[in-house]
Amino acid sequence: MCGIVGYVGSEDAAEFLIDGLRRLEYRGYDSAGVAIVCEDDIAVTRSVGRIQSLADRLGTPPPGTLGLGHTRWATHGPATEENAHPHIGGDGEVVLVHNGVIENYQILKDGLIEKGYHFKSATDSEVIAHLVAEGLSNTPAIEDQPHARYVTAVQWAIAQLRGTYGLAIVFRDKPGFMIAARFGSPLVIGVGRGEYFVASDASPIAGRTDRIVYLADHQLAVLTADGFSVLHRDSGKVRVNIQPLEADSGEVSMNGYDHYMLKEIYEQPDALRNAMRGRLNDQDATAVFGGLNLTPQQLRGVERIILTGCGTSWHSALVGEYMIEELARIPVCVEYASELRYRNPPIENNTLVFGITQSGETADTLAALNETKRKGHRTLAICNVVGSSIAQASDGGVYLHAGPEIGVASTKAFTSQCCVLAMLALYFGRMRHMSFETGGRIIEDLRRLPATIEQALTCDAEVRRVAEKYQSATNVLYLGRRYNFPTALEGALKLKEISYIHAEGYPAAEMKHGPIALVDADTPSIFIMPRGTTYDKVLSNMEEVKARGGPVIAIASSDDTEIRKIADDVIMIPEAPEFLQPIVSVIPLQLLSYHIAVLRGCDVDKPRNLAKSVTVE
Ligand code: G6P
């Protein structure tokens, strides 16, 4: 969703701003803009559409060593130039960019209009710009404290906001000076030599500096080319924790692939190796996690687990439910984070709550974890982005180490999440009834997984052929049972997200209770049916679809030669134990949606209306 960049230093700001905005494109946006502070003016340029249109409009950028940039994903008001950021406050004395949502903007706006402020956009963000201008007009300068008036005005303004914000603010009358502030919407500061970078995540900063500060909620950073300090919104300076920034900029290049999504699909064997590195312990036949921050006694006492997340992460939670209940025999319940945050279900003592999230920024997941934490439950995160809001807000957790995921449709995060959940199932299982032998066998299964995925990826050419055949479908059914039911949901989601074809995932047996009415010659059904407990049952479901004239595609085990006699098309996948099958069987489904989207001319990495990090409710 919306992205922020800012620069203060001695170089021309525009180069970093445009490059940084390009690196934030993956979050999803529909308009963009930059502000560059020149001598005694601030040049603001905005444009609807891609960053390239903004760069074209900017032409030769104005010189200036201080500036802001923004990508906007419309919430209040349509995607127009007027609604794009940066927004201007007062008569141009304040310019800012904002991520997040201000819930009480209308009442603030009414008050500002009464005071004579003119609004040019329909956004909630412009309210903040005028509010800071109003703060400035009420705040006298203080001798010997050149920044104080500006800091006070911002503190006064943000104290009135209800909602979430990540803000970067510059002032016409204070060149070389910027304030950044955060509540509920992430903001990081890249600490360079004689230059500082502000961004909504680390990706624009990677390669520019290797030192980063993750601002916490209610913090405010004051930046000039000579240094920076961090304050609490209501009190004085706070100690800054400068952390190393590991990702280098090379990691976010496409490495010769046509799209990030395809690159990330092919990165899955390595992502799985990284998720498992150092976490499998042969001696005790268990998994090892360094960041759970709970004693073995506390973990042994866990009587129930709640897994929560959104989108693809919710699907991996479903896989985790099957794994943990089967291998560790602990009851698990899976909740949509958006429901959990308001549903107020009874949660027993000794319940552990895991938030599963690639970005670590999903607003609903963060709120659900905060709500359960407030009630006194332990909250842990299974998260990819180091230092993200959810990683910071939870009591502990497990990082995926999958590397940056740029394609909006999640791929390697899903398989890495499933892998971490399998290791957690092993860990909890070994704390309880699971034998040393079973633990050892699971470790072997997990170790084989990256090579199995490498083999699964060789189906690519066959999947492309199937994609050509079905690219014009308008409805597709995805059906699977047990561990492959969540895979069916994930396959359907992938197709919807990037090729805009309506698709539904169902437990195969449920098909008879509704979806079978959709079956006709133009509605393909994809059966995810590697060999396993329910193979014969799924085969019968497939016959039922065939009998009604529906084309069927089978995702089947490589030794299943019989299936070719029934299915119209078959994509073979390598053998894997049932609990790991979702990680294998999702590969052809990811590739299928990728190829269909490419064949239909869709924007694979930046599908319409979607955002990578959903930072609003
Ligand atoms: C968005 C993305 C999905 C993702 C979901 C949850 O909708 O487009 O790909 O699965 O958010 O995101 P998270 O970062 O919490 O896993």
PDB file of N, CA and C in Angstrom, residues 473-510:
ATOM      1  N   ALA A 473     -10.796 -19.215 -19.786  1.00  0.00           N
ATOM      2  CA  ALA A 473     -11.858 -19.595 -18.843  1.00  0.00           C
ATOM      3  C   ALA A 473     -12.316 -18.364 -18.059  1.00  0.00           C
ATOM      4  N   THR A 474     -13.584 -18.387 -17.651  1.00  0.00           N
ATOM      5  CA  THR A 474     -14.046 -17.275 -16.810  1.00  0.00           C
ATOM      6  C   THR A 474     -14.328 -17.736 -15.379  1.00  0.00           C
ATOM      7  N   ASN A 475     -14.400 -19.055 -15.198  1.00  0.00           N
ATOM      8  CA  ASN A 475     -14.627 -19.647 -13.869  1.00  0.00           C
ATOM      9  C   ASN A 475     -13.748 -20.871 -13.740  1.00  0.00           C
ATOM     10  N   VAL A 476     -13.099 -21.028 -12.609  1.00  0.00           N
ATOM     11  CA  VAL A 476     -12.297 -22.241 -12.383  1.00  0.00           C
ATOM     12  C   VAL A 476     -12.551 -22.722 -10.955  1.00  0.00           C
ATOM     13  N   LEU A 477     -12.713 -24.043 -10.799  1.00  0.00           N
ATOM     14  CA  LEU A 477     -12.867 -24.620  -9.452  1.00  0.00           C
ATOM     15  C   LEU A 477     -11.572 -25.310  -9.054  1.00  0.00           C
ATOM     16  N   TYR A 478     -11.170 -25.132  -7.806  1.00  0.00           N
ATOM     17  CA  TYR A 478      -9.993 -25.813  -7.255  1.00  0.00           C
ATOM     18  C   TYR A 478     -10.475 -26.707  -6.124  1.00  0.00           C
ATOM     19  N   LEU A 479     -10.167 -27.993  -6.212  1.00  0.00           N
ATOM     20  CA  LEU A 479     -10.712 -28.936  -5.238  1.00  0.00           C
ATOM     21  C   LEU A 479      -9.619 -29.824  -4.664  1.00  0.00           C
ATOM     22  N   GLY A 480      -9.644 -30.004  -3.351  1.00  0.00           N
ATOM     23  CA  GLY A 480      -8.665 -30.873  -2.696  1.00  0.00           C
ATOM     24  C   GLY A 480      -9.188 -31.243  -1.326  1.00  0.00           C
ATOM     25  N   ARG A 481      -8.590 -32.225  -0.705  1.00  0.00           N
ATOM     26  CA  ARG A 481      -9.031 -32.617   0.636  1.00  0.00           C
ATOM     27  C   ARG A 481      -7.856 -32.637   1.590  1.00  0.00           C
ATOM     28  N   ARG A 482      -8.176 -32.631   2.867  1.00  0.00           N
ATOM     29  CA  ARG A 482      -7.162 -32.636   3.938  1.00  0.00           C
ATOM     30  C   ARG A 482      -6.106 -31.569   3.654  1.00  0.00           C
ATOM     31  N   TYR A 483      -4.856 -31.959   3.685  1.00  0.00           N
ATOM     32  CA  TYR A 483      -3.800 -30.956   3.517  1.00  0.00           C
ATOM     33  C   TYR A 483      -3.913 -30.183   2.203  1.00  0.00           C
ATOM     34  N   ASN A 484      -4.579 -30.784   1.234  1.00  0.00           N
ATOM     35  CA  ASN A 484      -4.672 -30.099  -0.063  1.00  0.00           C
ATOM     36  C   ASN A 484      -5.919 -29.248  -0.216  1.00  0.00           C
ATOM     37  N   PHE A 485      -6.732 -29.183   0.853  1.00  0.00           N
ATOM     38  CA  PHE A 485      -7.842 -28.222   0.811  1.00  0.00           C
ATOM     39  C   PHE A 485      -7.317 -26.779   0.897  1.00  0.00           C
ATOM     40  N   PRO A 486      -6.437 -26.460   1.880  1.00  0.00           N
ATOM     41  CA  PRO A 486      -5.886 -25.092   1.865  1.00  0.00           C
ATOM     42  C   PRO A 486      -5.127 -24.778   0.566  1.00  0.00           C
ATOM     43  N   THR A 487      -4.500 -25.810  -0.020  1.00  0.00           N
ATOM     44  CA  THR A 487      -3.803 -25.562  -1.294  1.00  0.00           C
ATOM     45  C   THR A 487      -4.808 -25.163  -2.371  1.00  0.00           C
ATOM     46  N   ALA A 488      -5.998 -25.795  -2.322  1.00  0.00           N
ATOM     47  CA  ALA A 488      -7.028 -25.448  -3.303  1.00  0.00           C
ATOM     48  C   ALA A 488      -7.424 -23.978  -3.134  1.00  0.00           C
ATOM     49  N   LEU A 489      -7.583 -23.551  -1.881  1.00  0.00           N
ATOM     50  CA  LEU A 489      -7.923 -22.140  -1.630  1.00  0.00           C
ATOM     51  C   LEU A 489      -6.816 -21.225  -2.157  1.00  0.00           C
ATOM     52  N   GLU A 490      -5.573 -21.614  -1.908  1.00  0.00           N
ATOM     53  CA  GLU A 490      -4.442 -20.777  -2.310  1.00  0.00           C
ATOM     54  C   GLU A 490      -4.322 -20.734  -3.844  1.00  0.00           C
ATOM     55  N   GLY A 491      -4.557 -21.873  -4.498  1.00  0.00           N
ATOM     56  CA  GLY A 491      -4.500 -21.899  -5.968  1.00  0.00           C
ATOM     57  C   GLY A 491      -5.552 -20.972  -6.557  1.00  0.00           C
ATOM     58  N   ALA A 492      -6.766 -21.019  -5.984  1.00  0.00           N
ATOM     59  CA  ALA A 492      -7.851 -20.170  -6.492  1.00  0.00           C
ATOM     60  C   ALA A 492      -7.526 -18.693  -6.253  1.00  0.00           C
ATOM     61  N   LEU A 493      -6.973 -18.399  -5.089  1.00  0.00           N
ATOM     62  CA  LEU A 493      -6.622 -17.003  -4.780  1.00  0.00           C
ATOM     63  C   LEU A 493      -5.567 -16.485  -5.773  1.00  0.00           C
ATOM     64  N   LYS A 494      -4.561 -17.316  -6.068  1.00  0.00           N
ATOM     65  CA  LYS A 494      -3.500 -16.885  -6.991  1.00  0.00           C
ATOM     66  C   LYS A 494      -4.094 -16.525  -8.350  1.00  0.00           C
ATOM     67  N   LEU A 495      -5.030 -17.375  -8.824  1.00  0.00           N
ATOM     68  CA  LEU A 495      -5.598 -17.120 -10.154  1.00  0.00           C
ATOM     69  C   LEU A 495      -6.402 -15.822 -10.156  1.00  0.00           C
ATOM     70  N   LYS A 496      -7.243 -15.653  -9.132  1.00  0.00           N
ATOM     71  CA  LYS A 496      -8.047 -14.430  -9.007  1.00  0.00           C
ATOM     72  C   LYS A 496      -7.156 -13.202  -8.999  1.00  0.00           C
ATOM     73  N   GLU A 497      -6.143 -13.253  -8.126  1.00  0.00           N
ATOM     74  CA  GLU A 497      -5.321 -12.066  -7.882  1.00  0.00           C
ATOM     75  C   GLU A 497      -4.682 -11.533  -9.151  1.00  0.00           C
ATOM     76  N   ILE A 498      -4.101 -12.428  -9.953  1.00  0.00           N
ATOM     77  CA  ILE A 498      -3.266 -11.884 -11.031  1.00  0.00           C
ATOM     78  C   ILE A 498      -3.852 -12.041 -12.423  1.00  0.00           C
ATOM     79  N   SER A 499      -4.874 -12.914 -12.584  1.00  0.00           N
ATOM     80  CA  SER A 499      -5.424 -13.011 -13.945  1.00  0.00           C
ATOM     81  C   SER A 499      -6.880 -12.563 -14.000  1.00  0.00           C
ATOM     82  N   TYR A 500      -7.442 -12.196 -12.846  1.00  0.00           N
ATOM     83  CA  TYR A 500      -8.804 -11.658 -12.755  1.00  0.00           C
ATOM     84  C   TYR A 500      -9.849 -12.663 -13.258  1.00  0.00           C
ATOM     85  N   ILE A 501      -9.526 -13.959 -13.169  1.00  0.00           N
ATOM     86  CA  ILE A 501     -10.509 -15.002 -13.492  1.00  0.00           C
ATOM     87  C   ILE A 501     -11.174 -15.406 -12.181  1.00  0.00           C
ATOM     88  N   HIS A 502     -12.502 -15.531 -12.214  1.00  0.00           N
ATOM     89  CA  HIS A 502     -13.170 -15.952 -10.987  1.00  0.00           C
ATOM     90  C   HIS A 502     -12.798 -17.408 -10.677  1.00  0.00           C
ATOM     91  N   ALA A 503     -12.365 -17.650  -9.463  1.00  0.00           N
ATOM     92  CA  ALA A 503     -11.966 -19.008  -9.082  1.00  0.00           C
ATOM     93  C   ALA A 503     -12.407 -19.258  -7.650  1.00  0.00           C
ATOM     94  N   GLU A 504     -12.781 -20.512  -7.378  1.00  0.00           N
ATOM     95  CA  GLU A 504     -13.176 -20.868  -6.017  1.00  0.00           C
ATOM     96  C   GLU A 504     -12.457 -22.113  -5.571  1.00  0.00           C
ATOM     97  N   GLY A 505     -11.990 -22.116  -4.353  1.00  0.00           N
ATOM     98  CA  GLY A 505     -11.384 -23.305  -3.776  1.00  0.00           C
ATOM     99  C   GLY A 505     -12.379 -23.948  -2.819  1.00  0.00           C
ATOM    100  N   TYR A 506     -12.444 -25.254  -2.827  1.00  0.00           N
ATOM    101  CA  TYR A 506     -13.401 -25.974  -1.983  1.00  0.00           C
ATOM    102  C   TYR A 506     -12.784 -27.271  -1.493  1.00  0.00           C
ATOM    103  N   PRO A 507     -13.223 -27.770  -0.329  1.00  0.00           N
ATOM    104  CA  PRO A 507     -12.893 -29.163   0.004  1.00  0.00           C
ATOM    105  C   PRO A 507     -13.612 -30.022  -1.041  1.00  0.00           C
ATOM    106  N   ALA A 508     -12.916 -30.963  -1.664  1.00  0.00           N
ATOM    107  CA  ALA A 508     -13.486 -31.660  -2.828  1.00  0.00           C
ATOM    108  C   ALA A 508     -14.873 -32.240  -2.542  1.00  0.00           C
ATOM    109  N   ALA A 509     -15.097 -32.766  -1.326  1.00  0.00           N
ATOM    110  CA  ALA A 509     -16.374 -33.413  -1.053  1.00  0.00           C
ATOM    111  C   ALA A 509     -17.518 -32.406  -0.923  1.00  0.00           C
ATOM    112  N   GLU A 510     -17.181 -31.179  -0.591  1.00  0.00           N
ATOM    113  CA  GLU A 510     -18.191 -30.128  -0.459  1.00  0.00           C
ATOM    114  C   GLU A 510     -18.761 -29.699  -1.811  1.00  0.00           C
TER     115      GLU A 510
END
